[in-house]
């Protein structure tokens, strides 16, 4: 069979746009795919400049691409991810609101006329509207997944592993930009007792309500995470020990003054806090900083709970003394 | 008087291509060298009528060979056969005394034309 | 990794030299400037060599990686992967007429690598009597894990690393091009090289 006759019908019915331009950007041909969507018969615009027919074409951008196809006799591509569309054409999904126009991948290919040797550029337009929809959906899901991966399922504050990553990053940043950084660790007082009185659901309720309440007391830049059980941490970027200590005292006070209503009862919960500042002269890592805050927290507990303690090096000697006297 | 020709290129394939592209009536003994230094060694021991010279080679490149030929005032004709075909490079080798510049891969007709132009066949 | 005989390797090196010469000539005309090229150093590489390429020179200079598939009439096919630095590419972009403040780095990077890849491979394909078509280039730098996975998959039989060094007037553009060639592509390549060797 002579297959020559096939070329034109297939070219016309192809589910991709084919647009052929001369080296001076005049339209030589486009197929039905483009003709129908543009709504202008080819005969009307043949030999007209593509920039007069398709308004809103990025002229400098397109000329640069077309020129390079001709000069280098090599193809050039445009992906929808970088430029959603080249030709402003409607898409056949009017319901979806992702874009008003057809999202496209475009290949620009050099064509040599077999007889005259003249160069033309063929723009192949592929509809990527569906792909871009799926991609957006995927991205949304990925974001949700990532969010879920970072959050504590119960309290909806950051989980330990992500919070520690954040702390690590903040330590590096504070060092690089010579900014202060403080850390508050706190613990819900007598959590075991709460669980005994109100049951585990009551205990969980307290954790959830307190997390939300404390979150509401913080600045946007402060990072609250659940460290484990009833222990939490707050990273305070760009905050020195004194500022952090004031924040800790305020949180302590407001928590104590904030009754939680659970099954027609008021639960009075208190917390104990420990504050530590990143020491700029010492190479501290996450572990060291957490240890300092934890030591201060321990002393808050020991001194009778519902209070805040700031870490000082002397605390170590004090702690040593009291543990020795205990033996 | 018989003519001796030297093909200097680091690639075996390129040397073969040049050899095979030489016209049938090119009556010369053909020697080969795989870098510029080898070529200079041959040039200093015997009289070479024509050198087919590649430019990009290890040890000593084609430019180095051209400079040495110029400095030693050798009478050898040099035809450069190179992949680096930029006008600037063509100008440079012409200034160093190369007779002609042929683009790789070598075209037999072009080679034939140049050889007859300079009376080498 | 003796995928190619010594003769085949010599022939391929020569074809690549010529291809690089043609490509730089085209680039020079296009950029309207002089492009000095050095002989592309070619070597067969292992996956581990490629992984080393991905190591950033320092924290601030992540390697950019762009991949582009190619296929020719005679089964000559593979994937060309370009490695280079963003800062390096910006200067070339300026010469190519990209606005200096163009925020779209991804497009600039894929364009540049498409130009470098297709001009070189068109010339190489021409000598191997294989007209090539190309897939759209894809930026892989932001999918490092995927790339590492891809490199570690033994889907390709040979990887040819072509180190390209362009010197354009007063600045140097340097990039590494790696051609990943699957079994079928390698066979075709060997046949083509043998045919060329037989011809001479």
XYZ file of C-alpha atoms in Angstrom:
648
model
C 0.000 0.000 0.000
C 1.203 3.437 -0.800
C 1.286 5.060 2.601
C 1.869 8.572 1.335
C -1.830 9.511 1.450
C -1.935 8.675 5.177
C 0.218 11.561 6.244
C -2.302 14.373 5.856
C -5.361 12.737 7.473
C -3.258 11.573 10.403
C -1.615 14.954 10.749
C -5.071 16.534 10.814
C -6.542 14.100 13.305
C -3.514 13.883 15.544
C -4.349 14.568 19.155
C -1.449 17.008 19.321
C -1.060 20.444 17.868
C 1.283 20.899 14.919
C 2.290 24.426 14.004
C 4.928 25.148 11.370
C 6.651 28.516 11.228
C 9.112 30.054 8.808
C 12.396 31.413 10.138
C 10.828 34.879 10.197
C 8.022 33.591 12.442
C 5.271 33.459 9.806
C 2.634 30.764 9.990
C 3.003 28.131 7.267
C 0.728 25.471 8.619
C -1.265 24.291 11.571
C -3.380 21.173 11.909
C -6.985 20.720 12.904
C -6.091 20.326 16.566
C -4.986 23.952 16.644
C -7.419 25.225 14.020
C -10.487 24.047 15.966
C -9.313 25.332 19.290
C -8.170 28.637 17.886
C -11.370 28.937 15.850
C -9.582 30.530 12.906
C -9.232 28.745 9.534
C -5.625 28.312 8.457
C -6.299 29.978 5.112
C -7.080 33.237 6.925
C -3.802 33.498 8.745
C -1.306 31.701 6.520
C 1.784 33.889 5.999
C 0.837 36.113 8.914
C 3.228 36.573 11.807
C 2.531 34.103 14.592
C 2.701 37.020 17.036
C -0.234 38.717 15.295
C -2.363 35.585 15.302
C -1.663 34.312 18.798
C -1.830 37.258 21.094
C -0.039 37.129 24.435
C 2.811 35.034 23.083
C 5.996 35.595 25.103
C 7.737 37.173 22.129
C 11.327 37.552 23.323
C 11.247 34.107 24.881
C 9.792 32.392 21.823
C 12.106 34.169 19.376
C 15.111 33.101 21.428
C 13.945 29.499 21.284
C 13.048 29.525 17.587
C 16.307 31.206 16.645
C 18.305 28.600 18.479
C 16.412 25.772 16.744
C 17.316 27.287 13.371
C 20.886 28.247 14.213
C 21.845 24.982 15.856
C 19.582 22.739 13.786
C 18.643 21.133 17.084
C 15.375 20.738 18.957
C 14.331 22.885 21.922
C 11.725 21.978 24.489
C 9.370 23.759 26.802
C 7.836 21.903 29.699
C 4.520 22.831 31.296
C 6.223 22.728 34.666
C 8.274 25.739 33.685
C 5.818 27.495 31.399
C 2.208 26.268 31.623
C 1.453 27.030 27.993
C 3.007 28.515 24.866
C -0.091 28.957 22.703
C -3.138 30.299 24.470
C -5.707 27.637 23.596
C -8.793 26.455 25.440
C -8.728 23.000 26.973
C -11.528 20.478 26.799
C -12.004 20.267 30.554
C -14.039 23.336 31.300
C -15.133 21.922 34.653
C -11.706 21.700 36.192
C -10.533 25.040 37.442
C -6.823 24.344 37.373
C -6.181 26.763 34.519
C -8.251 28.682 32.001
C -6.037 27.446 29.177
C -4.646 24.181 27.922
C -1.494 23.214 29.818
C 1.151 22.203 27.263
C 4.426 20.544 26.596
C 5.998 21.952 23.483
C 8.794 20.564 21.317
C 10.282 22.839 18.696
C 11.943 20.866 15.946
C 13.965 21.967 12.935
C 12.493 20.943 9.562
C 14.429 21.060 6.312
C 12.499 21.430 3.074
C 13.600 18.430 0.986
C 13.807 20.427 -2.245
C 14.620 24.005 -1.376
C 16.724 23.281 1.707
C 14.843 26.025 3.498
C 14.552 25.674 7.291
C 11.258 25.715 9.158
C 10.405 25.198 12.787
C 7.724 22.740 13.802
C 6.045 23.325 17.155
C 4.531 20.149 18.524
C 1.965 20.936 21.193
C 0.940 18.194 23.592
C -1.980 18.689 25.939
C -0.670 18.256 29.492
C -3.780 19.512 31.269
C -4.568 16.093 32.730
C -0.989 15.459 33.735
C -0.804 18.779 35.514
C -4.050 18.004 37.335
C -2.689 14.674 38.550
C 0.564 16.300 39.475
C -1.202 18.905 41.572
C -3.282 16.234 43.249
C -0.130 14.250 43.951
C 1.606 17.284 45.367
C -1.322 18.002 47.649
C -1.251 14.425 48.897
C 2.488 14.538 49.383
C 2.133 17.693 51.418
C -0.589 16.133 53.558
C 1.571 13.074 54.026
C 4.571 15.149 54.950
C 2.460 17.111 57.389
C 1.199 13.878 58.956
C 4.758 12.638 59.165
C 5.814 15.650 61.178
C 2.920 15.874 63.573
C 2.150 14.137 66.814
C -1.065 12.234 66.163
C -2.655 13.083 69.511
C -1.745 16.674 70.220
C -1.158 17.966 66.668
C 2.067 19.677 67.671
C 5.368 18.569 66.051
C 6.429 15.027 66.869
C 9.756 14.320 68.503
C 11.769 13.328 65.464
C 10.730 16.355 63.422
C 11.028 18.708 66.372
C 14.595 17.499 66.942
C 15.385 18.134 63.292
C 14.050 21.647 63.702
C 16.126 22.150 66.837
C 19.201 20.952 65.015
C 18.569 23.359 62.145
C 17.910 26.244 64.543
C 21.155 25.569 66.421
C 23.110 25.705 63.154
C 21.326 28.869 62.126
C 21.857 30.597 65.458
C 25.562 29.810 65.236
C 25.895 30.965 61.659
C 24.138 34.276 62.207
C 25.337 34.808 65.797
C 21.814 34.948 67.132
C 20.654 33.763 70.551
C 18.557 30.621 70.816
C 16.702 29.236 73.815
C 14.938 26.059 74.664
C 12.098 25.371 77.123
C 11.329 21.829 78.208
C 8.180 21.287 80.269
C 6.400 18.450 81.882
C 2.797 18.089 82.948
C 2.785 17.756 86.740
C 1.388 14.611 88.320
C 0.239 13.187 85.029
C -0.035 9.710 86.531
C -2.442 11.003 89.112
C -4.566 12.686 86.430
C -4.752 9.398 84.568
C -5.743 7.592 87.749
C -8.536 10.041 88.537
C -9.951 10.785 85.083
C -8.862 7.708 83.164
C -6.556 7.630 80.135
C -9.076 9.508 78.037
C -9.085 12.265 80.595
C -5.273 12.296 80.570
C -5.220 12.488 76.777
C -7.770 15.277 76.888
C -5.512 17.309 79.157
C -2.530 16.780 76.834
C -4.527 17.884 73.800
C -6.090 20.944 75.461
C -2.857 22.070 77.076
C -0.905 21.754 73.818
C -3.451 23.907 72.028
C -3.548 26.435 74.878
C 0.244 26.751 75.092
C 0.522 26.942 71.308
C -1.838 29.936 71.459
C 0.502 31.692 73.893
C 3.530 31.414 71.598
C 4.893 33.556 68.813
C 4.687 32.252 65.270
C 8.410 31.561 65.195
C 8.397 29.459 68.375
C 8.321 25.734 67.739
C 6.336 23.473 70.037
C 6.879 19.723 69.952
C 5.899 16.711 71.991
C 9.086 15.219 73.330
C 7.461 12.080 74.690
C 4.694 11.068 77.154
C 3.764 14.240 78.987
C 6.984 16.062 78.142
C 7.130 18.875 75.614
C 9.712 21.244 74.186
C 9.589 24.779 72.819
C 12.335 26.146 70.570
C 12.599 29.934 70.829
C 14.679 31.298 67.965
C 16.354 34.650 68.378
C 15.617 34.664 72.118
C 18.099 34.876 74.973
C 17.850 33.223 78.364
C 16.144 36.181 80.020
C 13.439 36.451 77.385
C 12.911 32.708 77.398
C 12.700 32.666 81.175
C 9.967 35.328 81.076
C 8.051 33.336 78.467
C 8.379 30.212 80.629
C 7.122 31.977 83.751
C 4.176 33.428 81.876
C 3.224 30.037 80.421
C 3.510 28.470 83.872
C 1.241 31.111 85.394
C -1.356 31.037 82.650
C -1.576 27.250 82.566
C -2.183 27.179 86.313
C -4.896 29.816 85.916
C -6.564 28.025 83.017
C -9.026 25.385 84.170
C -9.811 22.583 81.718
C -13.410 21.417 81.561
C -13.724 17.692 81.300
C -17.058 15.888 81.766
C -18.584 18.628 83.915
C -15.445 18.863 86.038
C -12.688 21.424 86.162
C -9.242 19.962 85.939
C -6.516 22.177 87.346
C -3.295 21.130 85.660
C 0.114 22.655 86.298
C 3.431 22.286 84.512
C 7.081 22.442 85.502
C 9.553 24.073 83.135
C 13.282 24.198 82.476
C 14.936 26.909 80.355
C 18.346 26.812 78.681
C 20.075 29.115 76.238
C 22.483 27.957 73.566
C 25.936 28.905 74.780
C 27.699 30.668 71.924
C 31.136 29.872 73.336
C 30.570 26.184 73.661
C 30.081 23.701 70.856
C 26.730 22.445 71.990
C 24.677 20.004 69.996
C 21.008 19.119 70.334
C 21.810 16.601 73.029
C 23.794 19.058 75.210
C 21.179 21.772 74.996
C 18.325 19.387 75.808
C 20.338 18.048 78.733
C 20.760 21.542 80.212
C 17.045 22.322 79.888
C 16.216 18.899 81.300
C 18.398 19.525 84.337
C 16.617 22.835 84.993
C 13.279 21.060 84.554
C 14.336 18.410 87.058
C 15.063 21.095 89.624
C 11.655 22.732 89.026
C 10.072 19.388 89.825
C 12.259 18.877 92.839
C 11.559 22.339 94.215
C 7.823 21.598 94.298
C 6.555 21.749 90.667
C 4.422 24.445 88.991
C 7.489 26.612 88.471
C 10.197 27.441 86.016
C 13.962 27.193 86.447
C 16.665 28.624 84.192
C 19.792 26.637 83.641
C 23.066 27.917 85.124
C 26.306 25.983 85.349
C 26.113 26.152 89.174
C 22.992 24.000 89.003
C 25.201 21.069 88.134
C 27.150 21.397 91.400
C 23.931 21.895 93.342
C 22.454 18.792 91.758
C 25.603 16.838 92.508
C 25.411 17.914 96.132
C 21.798 16.919 96.624
C 22.255 13.558 94.932
C 25.328 12.923 97.118
C 23.464 13.842 100.301
C 20.680 11.509 99.272
C 23.073 8.561 99.333
C 62.484 12.205 -6.880
C 60.095 10.257 -4.711
C 57.902 12.057 -2.192
C 57.570 11.054 1.449
C 54.365 11.975 3.296
C 53.742 11.920 7.020
C 50.328 11.475 8.619
C 50.349 12.739 12.168
C 47.297 11.991 14.299
C 46.814 10.332 17.685
C 43.851 8.345 16.431
C 44.417 5.106 14.509
C 41.090 5.600 12.785
C 41.931 9.140 11.728
C 45.299 8.000 10.306
C 43.567 5.260 8.347
C 40.937 7.674 7.125
C 43.567 10.044 5.761
C 45.565 7.244 4.190
C 42.494 5.820 2.496
C 41.426 9.260 1.294
C 44.673 9.882 -0.552
C 44.171 9.821 -4.336
C 45.521 6.808 -6.236
C 47.958 8.928 -8.214
C 49.523 10.286 -5.033
C 52.820 8.492 -5.440
C 54.457 8.830 -2.058
C 55.860 6.733 0.727
C 53.486 7.284 3.643
C 54.782 7.350 7.226
C 52.709 7.832 10.346
C 53.192 9.429 13.745
C 50.812 9.287 16.685
C 51.747 12.594 18.276
C 53.615 15.792 17.616
C 56.862 14.683 19.210
C 57.031 11.563 17.051
C 56.396 13.711 14.012
C 59.270 16.052 14.929
C 61.610 13.068 15.415
C 60.778 11.844 11.924
C 61.064 15.337 10.463
C 64.548 15.713 11.867
C 65.838 12.448 10.385
C 64.398 12.548 6.907
C 63.029 14.841 4.306
C 59.238 14.945 4.359
C 57.419 16.501 1.415
C 54.026 16.847 2.957
C 52.637 16.526 6.491
C 48.974 15.794 7.163
C 48.660 17.213 10.636
C 46.028 16.883 13.328
C 45.850 19.701 15.871
C 44.644 18.186 19.118
C 47.118 15.529 20.227
C 48.852 14.464 23.431
C 52.583 15.121 24.016
C 52.955 17.863 21.450
C 49.962 19.256 19.591
C 49.691 20.372 15.976
C 50.383 24.002 16.797
C 53.638 22.920 18.453
C 54.625 20.985 15.337
C 53.872 23.962 13.092
C 55.945 26.248 15.322
C 58.861 23.802 15.255
C 58.719 23.463 11.471
C 58.725 27.238 11.152
C 61.593 27.625 13.617
C 63.696 24.969 11.888
C 62.851 26.424 8.492
C 61.862 23.039 7.121
C 60.505 22.928 3.594
C 57.713 20.456 4.350
C 54.220 21.411 3.195
C 51.685 21.134 6.003
C 48.012 20.343 5.471
C 46.073 20.580 8.699
C 43.257 18.086 9.163
C 41.360 19.025 12.286
C 38.123 18.643 14.214
C 38.507 22.146 15.616
C 37.284 24.119 12.642
C 36.671 27.544 14.058
C 37.782 30.461 11.891
C 40.144 31.684 14.603
C 41.983 28.384 14.593
C 42.171 28.328 10.788
C 43.693 31.801 10.820
C 46.251 30.788 13.416
C 47.525 27.757 11.510
C 47.670 29.774 8.287
C 49.861 32.323 10.068
C 52.113 29.483 11.185
C 52.577 28.461 7.587
C 50.049 25.707 6.978
C 49.091 25.414 3.319
C 45.545 24.313 3.817
C 42.933 23.434 6.393
C 40.645 20.447 6.038
C 37.732 19.687 8.299
C 37.453 16.256 9.876
C 36.261 13.720 8.898
C 38.455 14.174 5.867
C 36.713 14.431 2.513
C 38.706 12.647 -0.297
C 37.584 15.116 -2.983
C 38.674 18.076 -0.939
C 42.013 16.386 -0.238
C 42.470 15.598 -3.924
C 41.705 19.175 -4.892
C 44.218 20.600 -2.434
C 46.972 18.185 -3.394
C 46.604 19.031 -7.050
C 46.326 22.757 -6.287
C 49.787 22.648 -4.717
C 51.227 20.339 -7.398
C 51.675 17.429 -5.044
C 50.038 15.038 -7.500
C 34.777 -3.007 31.883
C 36.109 -3.971 28.507
C 32.936 -3.209 26.620
C 34.793 -1.783 23.682
C 37.908 -3.133 22.031
C 40.926 -0.854 21.800
C 40.161 -0.193 18.129
C 36.552 0.584 18.874
C 37.523 2.914 21.667
C 40.015 4.730 19.458
C 37.397 5.088 16.753
C 34.785 6.365 19.176
C 37.219 8.883 20.613
C 37.946 10.180 17.133
C 34.252 10.415 16.241
C 33.611 12.285 19.457
C 36.467 14.686 18.789
C 34.975 15.481 15.433
C 31.485 15.792 16.932
C 32.798 18.145 19.579
C 34.532 20.210 16.917
C 31.318 20.581 14.947
C 29.305 21.323 18.058
C 31.664 24.069 19.205
C 31.715 25.560 15.737
C 27.913 25.703 15.796
C 27.913 27.152 19.281
C 30.537 29.713 18.358
C 28.502 30.879 15.383
C 25.369 30.963 17.472
C 26.937 32.854 20.371
C 28.897 34.931 17.916
C 32.037 34.413 19.895
C 35.017 32.146 19.960
C 34.633 28.822 21.655
C 37.844 27.023 22.474
C 37.395 23.389 22.987
C 39.617 20.842 24.540
C 39.684 17.264 23.461
C 36.841 15.591 25.291
C 38.312 13.025 27.611
C 36.346 9.839 27.292
C 36.236 6.996 29.722
C 33.960 4.153 30.604
C 32.548 4.656 34.068
C 30.979 2.626 36.835
C 27.905 3.586 38.840
C 30.143 4.519 41.760
C 31.962 7.070 39.593
C 28.669 8.659 38.730
C 27.604 8.840 42.342
C 30.824 10.676 43.113
C 29.832 13.267 40.496
C 26.778 14.050 42.549
C 28.818 15.022 45.578
C 28.532 18.776 45.885
C 31.822 20.677 45.609
C 30.709 22.460 48.735
C 27.421 22.909 50.508
C 26.426 25.993 48.554
C 27.233 24.567 45.137
C 25.017 21.655 44.475
C 25.643 19.914 41.202
C 22.927 20.437 38.658
C 21.895 17.349 36.763
C 19.878 17.296 33.572
C 18.927 14.184 31.673
C 17.797 13.817 28.084
C 16.978 10.618 26.219
C 18.002 10.019 22.611
C 17.189 7.388 20.035
C 18.366 6.886 16.469
C 17.242 4.914 13.432
C 19.610 2.055 13.952
C 18.850 1.302 17.583
C 21.558 3.673 18.737
C 19.974 4.961 21.919
C 20.630 6.025 25.457
C 20.383 8.790 27.955
C 22.649 11.786 28.143
C 23.186 13.147 31.633
C 24.877 16.488 32.127
C 26.452 17.570 35.398
C 27.390 21.152 36.079
C 27.209 24.016 38.527
C 24.480 26.589 38.599
C 26.856 29.544 38.874
C 28.688 28.225 35.839
C 25.510 27.967 33.832
C 24.349 31.508 34.655
C 27.134 33.070 32.621
C 26.361 30.935 29.618
C 22.702 31.845 30.053
C 23.569 35.524 29.852
C 25.367 34.891 26.562
C 22.370 32.989 25.269
C 20.228 36.058 25.887
C 18.459 35.077 29.060
C 17.532 38.098 31.116
C 19.937 38.395 34.049
C 17.129 38.407 36.578
C 15.276 35.479 35.085
C 14.038 33.571 38.092
C 13.355 30.471 36.089
C 16.576 28.562 36.631
C 15.018 25.245 35.739
C 14.213 26.366 32.226
C 17.622 27.933 31.728
C 19.349 24.765 32.877
C 17.306 22.480 30.664
C 17.765 24.774 27.663
C 21.506 24.955 28.044
C 21.856 21.280 28.484
C 19.580 20.571 25.569
C 21.733 22.763 23.372
C 24.990 21.168 24.518
C 23.605 17.648 24.277
C 21.809 17.862 20.962
C 24.512 19.752 19.057
C 27.084 17.205 20.188
C 24.937 14.106 19.689
C 23.615 15.304 16.304
C 27.197 15.466 15.071
C 28.093 12.130 16.626
C 24.934 10.505 15.250
C 25.666 11.922 11.817
C 29.002 10.130 11.735
C 27.386 6.908 12.934
C 24.716 7.269 10.212
C 22.069 7.550 12.895
C 19.688 10.472 12.852
C 18.629 11.095 16.417
C 15.474 12.277 18.072
C 15.326 13.474 21.647
C 13.059 13.465 24.629
C 12.492 16.690 26.498
C 15.319 17.384 28.948
C 14.508 16.912 32.617
C 16.120 18.541 35.588
C 16.998 15.806 38.054
C 18.895 17.801 40.645
C 15.896 18.194 42.893
C 15.249 14.466 42.775
C 18.624 13.343 43.992
C 17.333 10.166 45.603
C 15.579 9.111 42.442
C 18.720 9.747 40.478
C 20.907 7.729 42.807
C 18.410 4.908 42.528
C 18.434 5.176 38.761
C 22.193 5.119 38.611
C 22.393 2.102 40.864
C 19.934 0.144 38.735
C 21.994 -1.942 36.338
C 19.629 -1.181 33.451
C 22.437 0.268 31.411
C 25.419 -1.658 30.180
C 27.892 1.062 29.537
C 28.343 4.578 30.677
C 30.631 6.770 28.684
C 31.789 9.842 30.441
C 32.699 12.711 28.185
C 34.289 15.605 29.997
C 33.566 18.740 28.088
C 35.398 21.944 28.675
C 34.301 25.020 26.816
C 36.325 28.153 27.061
C 34.372 31.145 25.849
C 36.512 34.270 25.565
C 37.134 35.194 29.176
C 35.294 32.543 31.071
C 35.274 28.810 31.187
C 32.222 26.661 31.067
C 32.814 23.204 32.260
C 30.484 20.287 32.396
C 30.543 16.544 32.428
C 28.387 14.684 29.993
C 27.673 11.055 30.675
C 26.108 8.871 28.040
C 24.256 5.958 29.592
C 23.840 3.304 26.938
C 21.700 0.181 27.375
C 22.589 -3.236 25.956
C 20.830 -2.717 22.628
C 22.356 0.692 22.129
C 25.791 -0.667 22.936
C 25.472 -3.462 20.372
C 24.473 -0.977 17.693
C 27.305 1.310 18.667
C 29.813 -1.545 18.376
C 28.420 -2.613 14.999
C 28.630 0.917 13.703
C 32.179 1.335 14.956
C 33.210 -1.981 13.405
C 31.658 -0.964 10.115
C 33.610 2.287 10.193
C 36.821 0.465 11.107
C 36.274 -2.000 8.264
C 35.713 0.814 5.821
C 39.249 2.080 6.400
